XYZ file of C-alpha atoms in Angstrom:
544
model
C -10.273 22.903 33.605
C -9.854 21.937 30.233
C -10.076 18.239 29.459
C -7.597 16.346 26.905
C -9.364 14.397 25.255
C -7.523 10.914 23.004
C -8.311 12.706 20.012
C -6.762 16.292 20.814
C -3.560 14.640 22.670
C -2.778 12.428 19.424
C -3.559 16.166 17.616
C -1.255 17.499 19.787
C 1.657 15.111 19.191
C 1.324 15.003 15.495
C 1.316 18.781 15.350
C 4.889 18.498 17.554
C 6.097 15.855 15.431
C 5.468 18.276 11.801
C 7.084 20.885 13.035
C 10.055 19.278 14.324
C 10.187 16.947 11.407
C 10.138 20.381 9.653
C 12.541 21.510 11.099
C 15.129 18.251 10.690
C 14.172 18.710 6.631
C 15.596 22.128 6.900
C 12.770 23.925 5.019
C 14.234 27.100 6.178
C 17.401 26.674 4.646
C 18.605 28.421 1.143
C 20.090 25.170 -0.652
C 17.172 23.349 -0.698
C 16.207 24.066 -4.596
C 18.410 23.466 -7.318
C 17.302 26.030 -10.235
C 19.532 24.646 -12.944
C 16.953 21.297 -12.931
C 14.247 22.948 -14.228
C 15.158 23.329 -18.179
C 15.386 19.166 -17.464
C 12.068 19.326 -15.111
C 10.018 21.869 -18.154
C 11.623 19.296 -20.902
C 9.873 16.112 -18.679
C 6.671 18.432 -18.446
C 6.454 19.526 -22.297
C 6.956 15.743 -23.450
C 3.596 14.663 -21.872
C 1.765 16.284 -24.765
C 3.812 14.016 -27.276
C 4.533 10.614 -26.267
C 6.468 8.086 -28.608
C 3.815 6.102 -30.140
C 6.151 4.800 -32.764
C 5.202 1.063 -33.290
C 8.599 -0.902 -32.004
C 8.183 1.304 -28.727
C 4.280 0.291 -28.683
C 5.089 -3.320 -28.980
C 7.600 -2.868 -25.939
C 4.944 -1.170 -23.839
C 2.240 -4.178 -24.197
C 5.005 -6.477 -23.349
C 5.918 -4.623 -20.495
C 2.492 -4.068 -19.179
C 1.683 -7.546 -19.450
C 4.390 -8.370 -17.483
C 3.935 -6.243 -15.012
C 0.112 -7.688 -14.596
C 1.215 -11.095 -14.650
C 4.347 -10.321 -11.838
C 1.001 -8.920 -9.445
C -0.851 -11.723 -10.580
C 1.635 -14.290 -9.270
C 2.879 -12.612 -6.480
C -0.769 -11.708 -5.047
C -2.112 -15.751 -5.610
C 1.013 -16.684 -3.273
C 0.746 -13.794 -0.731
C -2.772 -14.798 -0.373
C -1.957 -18.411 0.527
C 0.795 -17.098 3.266
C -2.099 -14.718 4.121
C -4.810 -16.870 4.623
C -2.585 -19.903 6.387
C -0.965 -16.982 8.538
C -4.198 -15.042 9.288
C -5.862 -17.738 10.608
C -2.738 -18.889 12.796
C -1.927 -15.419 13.922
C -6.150 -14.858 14.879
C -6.697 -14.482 18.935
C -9.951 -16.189 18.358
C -8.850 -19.474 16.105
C -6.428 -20.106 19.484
C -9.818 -19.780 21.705
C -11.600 -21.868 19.676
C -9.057 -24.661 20.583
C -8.647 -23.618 24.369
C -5.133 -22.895 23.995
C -3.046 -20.051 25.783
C -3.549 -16.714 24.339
C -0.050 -16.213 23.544
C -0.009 -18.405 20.967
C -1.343 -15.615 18.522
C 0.790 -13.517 19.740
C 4.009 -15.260 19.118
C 2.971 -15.919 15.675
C 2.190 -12.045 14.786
C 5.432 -11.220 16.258
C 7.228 -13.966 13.638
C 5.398 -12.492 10.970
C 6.147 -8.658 11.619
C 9.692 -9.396 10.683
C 8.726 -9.851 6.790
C 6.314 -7.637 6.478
C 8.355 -4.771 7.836
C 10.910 -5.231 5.013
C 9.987 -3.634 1.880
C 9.534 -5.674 -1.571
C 12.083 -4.384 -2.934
C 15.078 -5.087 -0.134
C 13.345 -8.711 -0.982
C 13.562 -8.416 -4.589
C 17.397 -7.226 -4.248
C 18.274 -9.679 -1.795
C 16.509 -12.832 -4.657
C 18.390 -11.048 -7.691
C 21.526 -12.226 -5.647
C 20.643 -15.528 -5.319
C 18.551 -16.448 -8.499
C 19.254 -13.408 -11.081
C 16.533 -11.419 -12.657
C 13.800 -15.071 -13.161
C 10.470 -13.641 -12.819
C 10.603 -16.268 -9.376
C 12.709 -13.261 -7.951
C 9.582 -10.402 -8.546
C 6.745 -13.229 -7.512
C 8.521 -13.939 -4.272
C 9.836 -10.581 -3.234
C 5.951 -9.835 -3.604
C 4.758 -12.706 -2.104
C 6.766 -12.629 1.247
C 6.004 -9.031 2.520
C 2.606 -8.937 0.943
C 1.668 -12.431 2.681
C 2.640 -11.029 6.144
C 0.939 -8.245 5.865
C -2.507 -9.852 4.467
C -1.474 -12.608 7.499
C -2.084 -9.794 9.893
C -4.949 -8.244 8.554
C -6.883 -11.181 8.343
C -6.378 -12.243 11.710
C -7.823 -8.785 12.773
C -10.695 -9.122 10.793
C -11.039 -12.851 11.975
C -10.715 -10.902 15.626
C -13.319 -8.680 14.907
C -15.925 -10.882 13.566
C -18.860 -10.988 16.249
C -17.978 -14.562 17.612
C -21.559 -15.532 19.004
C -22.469 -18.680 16.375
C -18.956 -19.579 17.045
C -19.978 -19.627 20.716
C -22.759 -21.470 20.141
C -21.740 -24.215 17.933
C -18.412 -25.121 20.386
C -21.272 -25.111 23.287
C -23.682 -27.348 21.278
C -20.356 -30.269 20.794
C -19.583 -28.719 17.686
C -15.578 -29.483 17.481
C -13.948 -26.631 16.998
C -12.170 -26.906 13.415
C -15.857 -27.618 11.852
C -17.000 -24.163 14.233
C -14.706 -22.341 12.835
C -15.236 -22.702 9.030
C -18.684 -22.856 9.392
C -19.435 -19.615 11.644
C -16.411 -17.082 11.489
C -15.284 -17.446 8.460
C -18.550 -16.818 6.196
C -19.236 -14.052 8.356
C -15.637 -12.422 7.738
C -15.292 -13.854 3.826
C -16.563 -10.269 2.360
C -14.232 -8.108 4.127
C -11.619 -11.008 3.550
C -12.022 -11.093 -0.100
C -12.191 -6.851 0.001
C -8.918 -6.751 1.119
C -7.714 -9.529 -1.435
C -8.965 -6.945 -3.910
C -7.097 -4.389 -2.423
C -3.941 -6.104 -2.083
C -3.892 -6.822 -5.813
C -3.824 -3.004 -6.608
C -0.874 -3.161 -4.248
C 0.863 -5.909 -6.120
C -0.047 -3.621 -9.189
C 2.174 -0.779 -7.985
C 4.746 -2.794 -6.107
C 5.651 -4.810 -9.449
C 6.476 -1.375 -10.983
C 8.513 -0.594 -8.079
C 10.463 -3.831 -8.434
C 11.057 -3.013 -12.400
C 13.786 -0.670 -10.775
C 15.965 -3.495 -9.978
C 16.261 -4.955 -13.457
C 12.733 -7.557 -12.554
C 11.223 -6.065 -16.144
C 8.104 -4.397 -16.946
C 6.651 -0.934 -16.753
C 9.202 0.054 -13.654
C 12.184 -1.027 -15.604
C 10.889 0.939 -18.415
C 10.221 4.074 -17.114
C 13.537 3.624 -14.775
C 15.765 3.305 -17.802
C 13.878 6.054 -20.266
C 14.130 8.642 -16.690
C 17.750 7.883 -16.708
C 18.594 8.216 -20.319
C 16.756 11.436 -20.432
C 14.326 9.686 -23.017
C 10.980 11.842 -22.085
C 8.649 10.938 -24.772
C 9.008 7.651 -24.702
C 8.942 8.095 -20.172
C 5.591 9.566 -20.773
C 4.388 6.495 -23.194
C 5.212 4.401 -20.043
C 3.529 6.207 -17.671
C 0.365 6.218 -19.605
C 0.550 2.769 -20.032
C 1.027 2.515 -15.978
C -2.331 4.821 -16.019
C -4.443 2.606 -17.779
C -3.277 -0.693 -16.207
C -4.083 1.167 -12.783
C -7.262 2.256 -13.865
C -8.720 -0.893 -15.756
C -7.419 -2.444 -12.272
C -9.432 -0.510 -10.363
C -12.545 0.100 -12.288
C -12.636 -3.951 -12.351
C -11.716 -4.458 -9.116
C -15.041 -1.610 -7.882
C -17.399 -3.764 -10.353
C -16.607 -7.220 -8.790
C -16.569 -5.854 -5.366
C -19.879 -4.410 -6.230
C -21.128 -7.885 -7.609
C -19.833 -9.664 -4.752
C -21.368 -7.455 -1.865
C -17.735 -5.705 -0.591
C -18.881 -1.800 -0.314
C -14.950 -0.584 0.301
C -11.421 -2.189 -0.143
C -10.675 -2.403 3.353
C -12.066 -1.638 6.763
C -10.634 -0.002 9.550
C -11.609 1.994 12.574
C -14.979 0.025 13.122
C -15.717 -1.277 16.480
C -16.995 -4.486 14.371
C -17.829 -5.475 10.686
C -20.611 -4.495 9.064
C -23.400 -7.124 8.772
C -22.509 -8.662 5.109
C -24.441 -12.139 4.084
C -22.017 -14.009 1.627
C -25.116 -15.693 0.567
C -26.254 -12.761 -1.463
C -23.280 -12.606 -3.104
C -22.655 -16.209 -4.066
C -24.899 -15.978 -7.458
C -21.889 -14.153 -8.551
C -19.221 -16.157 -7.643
C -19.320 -18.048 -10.611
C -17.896 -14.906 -12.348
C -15.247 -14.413 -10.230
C -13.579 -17.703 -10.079
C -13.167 -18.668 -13.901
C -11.708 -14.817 -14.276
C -9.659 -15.929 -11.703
C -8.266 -19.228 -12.851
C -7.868 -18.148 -16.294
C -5.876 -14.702 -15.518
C -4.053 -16.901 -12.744
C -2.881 -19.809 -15.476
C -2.322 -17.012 -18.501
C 0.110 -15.043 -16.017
C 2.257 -17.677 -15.642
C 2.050 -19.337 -18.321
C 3.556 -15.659 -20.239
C 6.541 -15.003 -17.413
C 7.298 -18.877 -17.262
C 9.180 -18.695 -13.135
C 11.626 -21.425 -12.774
C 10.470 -22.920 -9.526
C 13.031 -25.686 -9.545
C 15.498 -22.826 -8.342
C 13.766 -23.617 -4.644
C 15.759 -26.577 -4.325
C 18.890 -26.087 -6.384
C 21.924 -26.762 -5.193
C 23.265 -23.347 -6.428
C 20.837 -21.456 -4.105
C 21.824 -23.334 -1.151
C 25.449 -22.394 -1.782
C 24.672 -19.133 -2.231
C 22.602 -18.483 0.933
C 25.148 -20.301 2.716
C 27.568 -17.869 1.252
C 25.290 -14.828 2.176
C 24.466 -15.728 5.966
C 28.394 -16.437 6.312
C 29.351 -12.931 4.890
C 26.699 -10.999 6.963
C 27.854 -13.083 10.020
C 29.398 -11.705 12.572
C 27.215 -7.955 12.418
C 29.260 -4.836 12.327
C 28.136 -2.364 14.712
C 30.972 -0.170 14.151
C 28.834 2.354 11.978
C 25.694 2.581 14.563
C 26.402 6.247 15.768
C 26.254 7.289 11.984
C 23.283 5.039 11.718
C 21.469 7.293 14.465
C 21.121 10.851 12.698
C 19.867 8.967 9.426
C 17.241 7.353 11.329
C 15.711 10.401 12.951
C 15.837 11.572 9.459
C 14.328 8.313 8.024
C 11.339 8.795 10.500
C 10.792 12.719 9.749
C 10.419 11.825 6.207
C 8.036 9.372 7.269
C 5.874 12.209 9.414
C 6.175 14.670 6.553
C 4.826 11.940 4.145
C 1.621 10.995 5.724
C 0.859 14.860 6.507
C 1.331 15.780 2.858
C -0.555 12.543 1.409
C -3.214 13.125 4.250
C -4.086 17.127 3.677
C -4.087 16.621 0.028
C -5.976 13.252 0.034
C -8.964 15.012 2.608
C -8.849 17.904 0.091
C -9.646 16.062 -3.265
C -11.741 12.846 -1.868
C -15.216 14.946 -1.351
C -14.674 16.356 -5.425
C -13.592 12.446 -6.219
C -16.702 10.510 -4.293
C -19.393 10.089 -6.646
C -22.014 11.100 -3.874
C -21.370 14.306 -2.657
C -20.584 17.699 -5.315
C -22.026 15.588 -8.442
C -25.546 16.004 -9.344
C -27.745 14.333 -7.005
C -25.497 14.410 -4.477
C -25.737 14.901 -0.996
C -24.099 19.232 -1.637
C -25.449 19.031 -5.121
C -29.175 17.430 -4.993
C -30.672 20.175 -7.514
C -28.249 18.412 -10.117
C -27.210 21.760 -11.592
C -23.842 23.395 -13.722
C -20.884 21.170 -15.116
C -18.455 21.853 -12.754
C -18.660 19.128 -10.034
C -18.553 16.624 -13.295
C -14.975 18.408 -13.906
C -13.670 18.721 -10.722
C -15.200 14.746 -10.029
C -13.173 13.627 -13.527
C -10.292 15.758 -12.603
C -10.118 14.899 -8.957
C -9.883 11.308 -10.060
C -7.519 11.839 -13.124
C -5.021 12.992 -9.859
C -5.338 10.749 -7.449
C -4.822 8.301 -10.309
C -1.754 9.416 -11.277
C -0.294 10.105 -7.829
C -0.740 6.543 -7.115
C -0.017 4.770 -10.205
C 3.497 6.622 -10.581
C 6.016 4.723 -7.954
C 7.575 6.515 -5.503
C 11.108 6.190 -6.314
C 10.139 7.540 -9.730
C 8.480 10.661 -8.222
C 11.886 10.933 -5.993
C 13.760 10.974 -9.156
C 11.291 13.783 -10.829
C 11.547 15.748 -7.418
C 15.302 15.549 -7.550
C 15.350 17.244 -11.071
C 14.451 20.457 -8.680
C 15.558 20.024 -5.243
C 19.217 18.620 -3.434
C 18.678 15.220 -2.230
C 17.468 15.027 1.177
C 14.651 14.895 3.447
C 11.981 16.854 1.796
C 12.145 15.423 -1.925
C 11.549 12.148 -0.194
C 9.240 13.383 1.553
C 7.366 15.280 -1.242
C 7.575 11.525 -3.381
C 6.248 9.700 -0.620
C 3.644 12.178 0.086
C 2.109 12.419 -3.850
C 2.230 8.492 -4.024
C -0.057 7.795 -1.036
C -1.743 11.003 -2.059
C -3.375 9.067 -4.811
C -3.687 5.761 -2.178
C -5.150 7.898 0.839
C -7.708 10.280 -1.476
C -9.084 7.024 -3.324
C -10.124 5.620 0.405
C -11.371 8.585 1.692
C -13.322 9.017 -1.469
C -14.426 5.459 -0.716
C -15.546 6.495 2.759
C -17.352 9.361 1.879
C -18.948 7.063 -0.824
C -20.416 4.283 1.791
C -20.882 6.558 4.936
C -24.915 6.315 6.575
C -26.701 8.854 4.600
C -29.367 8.982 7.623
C -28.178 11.740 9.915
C -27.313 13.802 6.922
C -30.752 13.344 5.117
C -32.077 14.125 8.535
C -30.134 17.684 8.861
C -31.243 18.233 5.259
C -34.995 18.017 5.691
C -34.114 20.285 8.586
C -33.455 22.760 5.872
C -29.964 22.782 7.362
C -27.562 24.131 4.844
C -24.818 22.865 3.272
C -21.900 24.130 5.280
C -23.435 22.987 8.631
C -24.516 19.792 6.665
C -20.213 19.842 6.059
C -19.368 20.558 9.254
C -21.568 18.786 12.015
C -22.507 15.706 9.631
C -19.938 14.670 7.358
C -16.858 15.565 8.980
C -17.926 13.991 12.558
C -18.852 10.577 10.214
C -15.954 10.434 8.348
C -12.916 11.669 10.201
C -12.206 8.889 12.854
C -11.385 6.714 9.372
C -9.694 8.973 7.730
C -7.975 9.245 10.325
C -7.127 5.206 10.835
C -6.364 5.227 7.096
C -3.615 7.958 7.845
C -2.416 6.223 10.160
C -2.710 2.408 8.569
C -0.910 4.530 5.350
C 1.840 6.097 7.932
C 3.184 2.237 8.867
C 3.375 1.965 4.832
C 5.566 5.561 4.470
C 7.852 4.091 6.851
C 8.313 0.681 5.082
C 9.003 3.200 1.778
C 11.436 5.840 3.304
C 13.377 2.444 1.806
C 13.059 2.453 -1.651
C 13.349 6.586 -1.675
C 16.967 6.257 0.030
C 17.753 3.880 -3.030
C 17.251 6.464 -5.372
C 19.497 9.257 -2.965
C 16.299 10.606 -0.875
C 18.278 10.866 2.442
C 17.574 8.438 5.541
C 18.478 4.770 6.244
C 17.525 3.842 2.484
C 20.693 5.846 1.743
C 22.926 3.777 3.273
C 21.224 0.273 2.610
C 22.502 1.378 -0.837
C 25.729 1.862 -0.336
C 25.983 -1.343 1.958
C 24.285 -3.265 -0.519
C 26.491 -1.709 -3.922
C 29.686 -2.487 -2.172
C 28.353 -6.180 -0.863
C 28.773 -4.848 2.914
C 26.375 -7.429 4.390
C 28.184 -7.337 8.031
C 26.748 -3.783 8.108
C 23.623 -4.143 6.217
C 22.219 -6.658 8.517
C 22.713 -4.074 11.073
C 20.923 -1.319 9.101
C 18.434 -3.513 8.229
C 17.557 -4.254 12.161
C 17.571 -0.647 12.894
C 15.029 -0.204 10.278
C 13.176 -3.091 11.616
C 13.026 -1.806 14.969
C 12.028 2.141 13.741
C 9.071 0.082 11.697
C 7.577 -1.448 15.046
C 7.332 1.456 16.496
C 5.562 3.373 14.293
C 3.367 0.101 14.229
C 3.514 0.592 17.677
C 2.303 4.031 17.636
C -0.082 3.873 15.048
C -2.263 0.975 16.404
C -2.198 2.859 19.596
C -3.618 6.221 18.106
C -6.270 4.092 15.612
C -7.728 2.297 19.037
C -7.612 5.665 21.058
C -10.003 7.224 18.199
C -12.281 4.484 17.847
């Protein structure tokens, strides 16, 4: 009798779910390619090799890329606040500490899943309404989802902290405020400040996203030189987007490195690993003067009118909002249900996409496995694994640094709008996310059991097989999963740009000010959002 195992029945119903979310794209009709796009799609293609470098356009890039940084800047420095204020209300164990009901944390994560589940830029377009395009309207549509979600993940890793010195200092008369800050949290400050690093790169990509709305910067851009048909100067852009991603990252690895964090973030571990802020604190002195001085630069240069908080003029205007949006109109639910289903196979078709590719180019992007001296490569011989390590990166890069809605719009130069070029958007832009953890993985896993099966003289291919893949899967897998909850939040900003799904018709609600119906749209979304959360932190504890 064969057993199902956790692992092979979430197999199982992710297999089911592709193919029918295969079959709702319709990849087996005829009219899913439109042929007269690719003159426009070669054109895009050819004007790579010649970017406008002329000196009023250069001048507009640095200005644009600046803002950008600064919008992340801001928007992260707030979000982490929320975060950190949130996270420790939302932890299980900060509630335990006082001897309260364990409900309490519970009520508080379910107040916080609301903002989180609505994307940045249904924020951003919902502040342009009600204070214009001020750079307050980018900081705060950044800061609201971003500081739920840090919120939540904080409180898990304040959860997952081994609690035993926070045992014994509230047994010893400790009270338990002092407890708390002086045994939980400098165990859990490394993998705290990680993720801060993390969530930055986020902030990176979401302030180009939020460009698309008229917010400025690199997204606005690229969103008006893709719409004018302006290539060259598209391309300049995009390179510009490169290099701000990659000095982020490169500076984001060297002061993790410094600091002791050994990935962005953590998931799939039955607890932290063992990290000692104290050997890290030599270097904090590096960290915070970067910090203050980016943090007081960036808004110094975008200048956000916080006064707008209080004025009159936005009370009137939210007054005016919640009265046009009140009553809901659930006339248009049974044309609401078909998008969804489609809103969630685009989702499916996403992650499966980002996740195949990403597993396929993070072992020639980690910088210990194919490159000389690594674990398939220890001779140190031939060029090649340099390439494919330089190229691998170069892609993942790209994939990731290019928004979403942007890569719907390129997608759409050769397809019918629909399920699939959202899909295919989605699916390259956590592509680039998904590969650069994995790589990350592969980069930090135990090298123990696989030095052991080496001096077995073992070869490489069962090295592969019965080492590396039974280390590293279970977090690839969470990360697929953690990345799927994200897809879903996105399926969004793709419908903006005529992807298909419930972002579709958030569009048209919001263009002809329907807010009666969008409210309604919006808590369908809501509700599709908690259950993939639903689903995916039930499949990430079934293959711990």
């Amino acid at each position: 009798m064969t057993v199902i195992t956790p692992a092979l029945k979430w197999g199982l119903i992710g297999l089911a779910a592709i193919v029918l979310s295969l079959l709702q794209a319709g990849l087996f009709r005829q009219d899913l390619f439109n042929l007269n796009g690719v003159p426009l799609l070669w054109r895009f293609i050819v004007a790579s090799v010649h970017p406008d470098l002329s000196t009023e356009l250069l001048q507009t890039t640095f200005s644009a890329t600046v803002t950008t940084l600064a919008y992340a800047v801001c928007g992260t420095f707030f979000s982490v606040i929320l975060g950190m204020i949130g996270g420790v209300l939302a932890s299980e164990v900060w509630w335990l500490s006082f001897g309260q009901p364990s409900r309490c944390w519970l009520l508080i994560r379910a107040a916080i899943a609301v903002p989180r589940a609505i994307h940045e830029l249904i924020w951003g377009l919902f502040f342009v309404n009600i204070w214009g395009l001020d750079p307050l309207t980018a900081i705060v549509a950044i800061a609201i989802p971003f500081g739920a979600i840090t919120a939540k993940v904080f409180s898990e890793i304040l959860d997952e902290t081994p609690r035993t010195p926070l045992l014994i200092l509230l047994n010893s008369g400790v009270s338990p405020l002092t407890a708390f800050f002086y045994s939980l949290l400098p165990q859990a400050f490394l993998n705290l400040l990680s993720y801060v690093f993390y969530r930055f790169e986020c902030s990176i990509r979401s302030a180009a996203v939020l460009g698309i709305i008229g917010a400025g910067g690199l997204g606005y851009e690229i969103f008006l030189s893709l719409q004018s048909l302006r290539y060259e100067q598209l391309w300049t852009f995009f390179y510009a987007l490169f290099i701000l991603n990659g000095l982020v990252d490169l500076s984001s690895a060297w002061l993790r490195r410094r600091l002791g964090c050994s990935s962005r973030i953590d998931l799939n571990l039955q607890q932290n690993k063992s990290k000692t802020p104290q050997k890290a604190a030599q270097n904090y002195f590096i960290l915070i003067p970067i910090a203050l001085f980016l943090l007081t630069l960036c808004f110094w240069y975008i200048n956000p009118d916080f006064s707008k908080f209080w004025a009159p003029r936005t009370q009137q205007l939210f007054g005016q909002f919640v009265r046009s949006a009140l009553p809901p109109d659930f006339s248009g639910v049974p044309q609401l249900i078909p998008q969804a289903i489609e809103t969630v196979s685009m989702s499916v078709l996403a992650i499966a996409f980002s996740a195949f590719g990403g597993l396929l180019l993070a072992f020639p992007a980690a910088n210990n496995f194919f490159l000389p001296g690594g674990l398939l490569n220890q001779q140190g011989n031939g060029s090649l694994p340099q390439i494919m390590f330089l190229l691998s990166r170069a892609v993942l890069l790209i994939c990731r640094a290019i928004p979403a809605p942007i890569w719907a719009l390129v997608v759409l130069f050769v397809m019918f709008p629909g399920i699939l070029p959202g899909a295919i958007a989605l699916g390259l832009h956590n592509l680039g996310i998904l590969g650069r953890l994995m790589a990350e993985v592969i980069e930090n896993q135990d090298q123990r059991p696989l030095a052991a099966l080496k001096a077995q003289g073992a070869p490489n291919s069962l090295i592969f097989l019965y080492g590396v893949l039974p280390l590293t899967m279970p977090r690839f897998l969470a990360y697929s999963l953690y990345r799927w909850e994200v897809c879903m939040r996105e399926t969004v900003i793709v419908g903006l740009v005529g992807a298909g799904g419930l972002g579709r018709s958030l569009t048209e609600q919001l263009s002809s000010f329907d807010y009666q119906a969008l409210i309604v749209t919006l808590g369908g979304f809501l509700m599709l959002t908690f259950l993939v959360d639903w689903v995916s932190a039930n499949a990430r504890r079934s293959l711990r």
